[in-house]
Each structure stands twice: as C-alpha cells, then as structure tokens.
Coordinates of C-alpha atoms and ligand atoms in Angstrom, one line a residue:
M1 CA 3.6 6.8 -14.7
K2 CA 1.5 3.8 -13.7
I3 CA 1.1 3.2 -10.0
V4 CA -0.7 0.3 -8.3
T5 CA -2.0 0.9 -4.8
I6 CA -2.6 -2.0 -2.4
V7 CA -4.9 -1.2 0.5
G8 CA -4.6 -3.5 3.5
S9 CA -8.2 -3.0 4.7
L10 CA -11.5 -4.5 3.4
R11 CA -13.6 -2.3 5.6
K12 CA -16.2 -0.2 3.7
E13 CA -15.4 3.1 5.5
S14 CA -11.7 2.3 5.8
Y15 CA -9.5 5.3 6.5
N16 CA -6.7 3.7 4.5
M17 CA -9.0 3.2 1.5
H18 CA -10.1 6.8 1.9
L19 CA -6.4 7.8 1.8
A20 CA -6.0 5.7 -1.4
K21 CA -9.0 7.5 -3.0
T22 CA -7.7 10.9 -1.9
M23 CA -4.4 10.2 -3.5
Q24 CA -6.0 8.9 -6.7
E25 CA -7.8 12.2 -7.1
R26 CA -5.3 14.6 -5.8
Y27 CA -2.3 13.3 -7.8
Q28 CA -4.2 12.4 -11.0
E29 CA -2.0 14.8 -13.0
K30 CA 1.1 13.1 -11.7
F31 CA 0.3 9.5 -12.2
D32 CA -2.4 6.9 -12.9
I33 CA -3.3 5.1 -9.7
E34 CA -5.1 1.8 -10.0
I35 CA -6.4 0.3 -6.7
A36 CA -5.7 -3.4 -6.7
D37 CA -8.6 -5.7 -5.8
I38 CA -7.2 -7.9 -3.0
R39 CA -10.6 -8.8 -1.7
S40 CA -10.9 -11.4 -4.5
L41 CA -7.6 -13.1 -3.7
P42 CA -8.1 -16.6 -2.2
H43 CA -5.9 -17.7 0.7
F44 CA -2.4 -18.5 -0.5
D45 CA -1.9 -22.1 -1.3
Q46 CA 1.5 -23.3 -2.4
D47 CA -0.1 -26.2 -4.3
E48 CA -1.6 -23.6 -6.6
E49 CA 1.3 -21.2 -7.0
N50 CA 2.3 -22.4 -10.5
N51 CA -1.2 -22.1 -11.9
P52 CA -3.0 -19.7 -9.6
P53 CA -6.7 -18.6 -9.7
Q54 CA -7.5 -15.8 -12.2
A55 CA -7.8 -13.1 -9.5
V56 CA -4.2 -13.9 -8.5
K57 CA -3.0 -13.7 -12.1
E58 CA -4.6 -10.3 -12.5
F59 CA -3.2 -9.0 -9.3
K60 CA 0.3 -10.1 -10.2
E61 CA 0.0 -8.7 -13.7
S62 CA -1.0 -5.3 -12.4
V63 CA 2.0 -5.2 -10.0
A64 CA 4.3 -6.5 -12.7
S65 CA 3.3 -3.8 -15.2
A66 CA 3.3 -0.9 -12.7
D67 CA 6.2 1.5 -12.5
G68 CA 5.7 1.6 -8.7
V69 CA 3.5 0.4 -5.9
I70 CA 1.9 2.3 -3.0
I71 CA 1.0 0.2 0.0
I72 CA -1.5 1.8 2.3
T73 CA -2.2 -0.2 5.4
P74 CA -3.8 -0.3 8.8
E75 CA -2.0 -1.8 11.7
Y76 CA -3.6 -5.0 13.1
N77 CA -2.1 -6.3 16.4
W78 CA 1.2 -4.5 15.8
S79 CA 1.6 -5.8 12.3
I80 CA 0.1 -5.7 8.8
P81 CA -3.4 -7.3 8.3
G82 CA -3.5 -10.9 7.0
V83 CA -5.2 -9.8 3.8
L84 CA -2.2 -7.7 2.9
K85 CA 0.3 -10.4 3.9
N86 CA -1.7 -12.9 1.8
A87 CA -1.4 -10.7 -1.3
L88 CA 2.3 -10.2 -0.7
D89 CA 2.8 -14.0 -0.3
W90 CA 1.1 -14.7 -3.7
A91 CA 3.3 -12.0 -5.3
S92 CA 6.5 -13.4 -3.8
R93 CA 6.3 -16.7 -5.6
V94 CA 7.1 -18.0 -9.1
D95 CA 7.5 -14.8 -11.1
K96 CA 8.2 -12.7 -8.0
V97 CA 6.7 -9.5 -9.4
F98 CA 8.0 -7.2 -6.6
I99 CA 11.7 -7.7 -7.3
G100 CA 13.2 -4.3 -7.8
K101 CA 9.8 -2.6 -7.7
P102 CA 9.8 0.9 -6.1
V103 CA 7.4 1.0 -3.2
M104 CA 6.0 3.7 -1.0
A105 CA 4.3 2.7 2.3
L106 CA 1.7 4.7 4.2
G107 CA -0.7 3.9 7.0
A108 CA -3.6 5.5 9.0
T109 CA -5.0 4.6 12.4
P110 CA -7.2 6.3 15.0
G111 CA -4.4 5.4 17.4
M112 CA -1.5 7.8 18.3
L113 CA 1.4 5.8 16.8
G114 CA 0.3 6.1 13.2
T115 CA 0.8 2.3 12.3
V116 CA 4.6 2.6 13.0
R117 CA 4.8 -1.1 14.2
A118 CA 3.0 -2.3 11.1
Q119 CA 5.2 -0.2 8.8
M120 CA 8.4 -1.6 10.4
H121 CA 7.1 -5.2 9.9
L122 CA 6.2 -4.3 6.3
R123 CA 9.7 -3.1 5.6
E124 CA 11.1 -6.4 6.8
I125 CA 8.6 -8.4 4.7
L126 CA 9.4 -6.3 1.6
A127 CA 13.1 -7.2 2.0
A128 CA 12.4 -11.0 1.9
P129 CA 14.1 -12.9 -0.9
G130 CA 10.9 -13.5 -2.8
I131 CA 9.9 -9.8 -2.6
Q132 CA 13.0 -7.6 -2.7
A133 CA 11.1 -4.4 -3.3
K134 CA 12.9 -1.1 -3.4
I135 CA 11.2 0.8 -0.7
L136 CA 11.4 4.6 -0.5
P137 CA 14.2 5.0 2.0
P138 CA 13.2 5.9 5.6
G139 CA 14.5 8.9 7.3
G140 CA 11.7 11.4 6.9
N141 CA 9.8 9.5 4.2
E142 CA 7.5 7.5 6.5
V143 CA 3.8 8.5 6.2
L144 CA 2.3 7.6 9.6
I145 CA -1.1 9.1 10.1
G146 CA -2.3 8.9 13.7
F147 CA -5.6 10.2 15.1
A148 CA -7.2 9.4 11.7
H149 CA -10.7 10.1 13.0
Q150 CA -9.7 13.8 13.3
K151 CA -8.1 14.0 9.9
F152 CA -10.6 12.4 7.5
D153 CA -14.0 13.7 6.4
E154 CA -15.9 10.4 6.8
Q155 CA -18.9 11.7 4.9
A156 CA -16.8 12.7 1.9
G157 CA -14.4 9.7 2.3
Q158 CA -11.4 12.0 2.0
L159 CA -8.3 13.0 4.0
V160 CA -8.9 16.7 4.7
D161 CA -6.2 17.7 7.3
E162 CA -4.2 20.4 5.6
G163 CA -0.9 19.7 7.4
T164 CA -1.1 16.0 6.6
L165 CA -2.0 16.8 2.9
S166 CA 1.0 19.1 2.5
F167 CA 3.3 16.6 4.1
L168 CA 1.9 13.9 1.8
D169 CA 2.5 16.2 -1.3
S170 CA 6.2 16.4 -0.5
K171 CA 6.5 12.6 0.1
V172 CA 4.7 11.9 -3.2
E173 CA 7.2 14.1 -5.0
A174 CA 10.0 12.1 -3.3
F175 CA 8.4 8.9 -4.5
I176 CA 8.0 10.1 -8.0
D177 CA 11.7 11.1 -8.1
F178 CA 12.5 7.7 -6.6
V179 CA 10.5 5.9 -9.3
K180 CA 12.0 8.0 -12.1
S181 CA 15.5 7.3 -10.8
R182 CA 14.8 3.6 -11.1
L183 CA 13.3 3.9 -14.6
H184 CA 16.5 5.2 -16.2
Ligands
FMN1 C1 -8.0 -6.9 14.5 C2 -7.6 -5.5 14.8 C3 -6.4 -5.1 15.4 C4 -6.0 -3.8 15.6 N1 -4.8 -3.5 16.1 C5 -4.4 -2.2 16.0 C6 -3.0 -1.9 16.4 O1 -2.2 -2.8 16.6 N2 -2.6 -0.6 16.3 C7 -3.5 0.4 15.9 O2 -3.1 1.5 15.9 N3 -4.8 0.1 15.7 C8 -5.2 -1.2 15.7 N4 -6.5 -1.5 15.4 C9 -7.4 -0.4 15.1 C10 -7.3 0.1 13.6 O3 -6.3 1.0 13.5 C11 -8.7 0.7 13.2 O4 -9.7 -0.3 13.2 C12 -8.6 1.3 11.8 O5 -9.7 2.1 11.5 C13 -8.4 0.2 10.7 O6 -8.1 0.8 9.5 P1 -9.2 1.1 8.4 O7 -10.0 2.3 8.9 O8 -8.4 1.4 7.1 O9 -10.0 -0.1 8.2 C14 -6.9 -2.8 15.2 C15 -8.2 -3.1 14.6 C16 -8.5 -4.4 14.4 C17 -9.8 -4.7 13.7

C-alpha cells in the first residue's frame, strides 16, 4: 500500500513533521509512506495550471499514484497553514488528483484544542468540487494531538506518548481498512 503524507509545516523541528516521521517508521510493515515535498511548490498561479512547474507535476503525480493520503497539519490562526492550502489548490486543478482519494487527517499543537479548528476547515476544503477526497469519516477517527510539547521527544524527533501512540495505532488500522475498502 502506497501512502503519501503531506505535512503542513515547513519548520525544522515541526511536531507535525516529527509525527510524519514517527508514522513512517512505526508503520513501515503496513505501508510505504512517502513524505511529499511541499516546500518546493511555488505559489499557485492559475495562469500556470495547465503546464505547471516541475515540482507541482511531481507533487501531483505522487498523490495520483498513492492509494491514500495522510495530511498532518498544524493549526495557524484557526485554520490550515497557507503552504498546505497552496498544495491543495494546485492539486484541485486540471487533473484533480484528489478525487475519490482516501484521506486521513491528523494535527499536533502545543495548544489544548489539538488543531480541531484547522481540522474542521480541512474537512470543508477536502469536500470542494475540485478535491472531493474521501476522508476517513469522523466520529472517533479524528487525531487531535494537544499539548504536543509534552508528547514528543524533541531530541529524538519522535512522538513518544504511549497513550497517543496506541490511539494512533487503532486509527491507522481504521484508515488501512478504509483504503482497502476503496481499492476493491
Ligand atoms: C502563524 C501562527 C498561527 C498559529 N495559530 C495557532 C492556532 O490557531 N491554534 C493553535 O493551536 N496553535 C497555533 N499556533 C501555534 C502552533 O500550533 C505551533 O507553532 C506549532 O508548533 C506549529 O506546528 P509545527 O510544530 O508542526 O510547526 C500558531 C503558530 C503560528 C506560527
């Protein structure tokens, strides 16, 4: 199973990137996770959407060829960061690589609300006509990691909180079942 992960933070010591790397290692027997390079994406420009820069082509190809996408994002000002919205805007045009794609969303913040407002915005965006992703249904499947500074080992760059890891294990299993159900 091929999974592409999109991380909505460019920060070197990003908790959300640490989470992506933790998942890449912890679930390596379950799926291949490639972490998309969204730093290289230029600002979306509708004049270029039919013949976009190489970085955009590569990003769209990796989403198109994935069985599922994991989006891991901080919350910026009660929404998703611009870099993530920019990536989704590129993906939403011309070949519309997210249509029907299974998506799991997660987020980490030092704050207490665990990126819930960003996640709610993200769900709206993923339902837009140019995106139409198939997001893992809510109702127990949201992964909202608050108080991230207490749950990550910043030296090791890993999520280490046992309760969060075991919750994550069960949600990853739910996502794998969700992806498989859409493959058949
Ligand atoms: C521009 C900006 C806006 C932010 N807004 C929020 C917010 O609305 N909610 C929140 O929980 N944290 C907010 N934060 C704090 C981030 O959660 C924190 O910087 C976090 O570490 C960013 O994720 P990262 O570690 O993956 O880079 C904001 C940070 C920045 C830089």
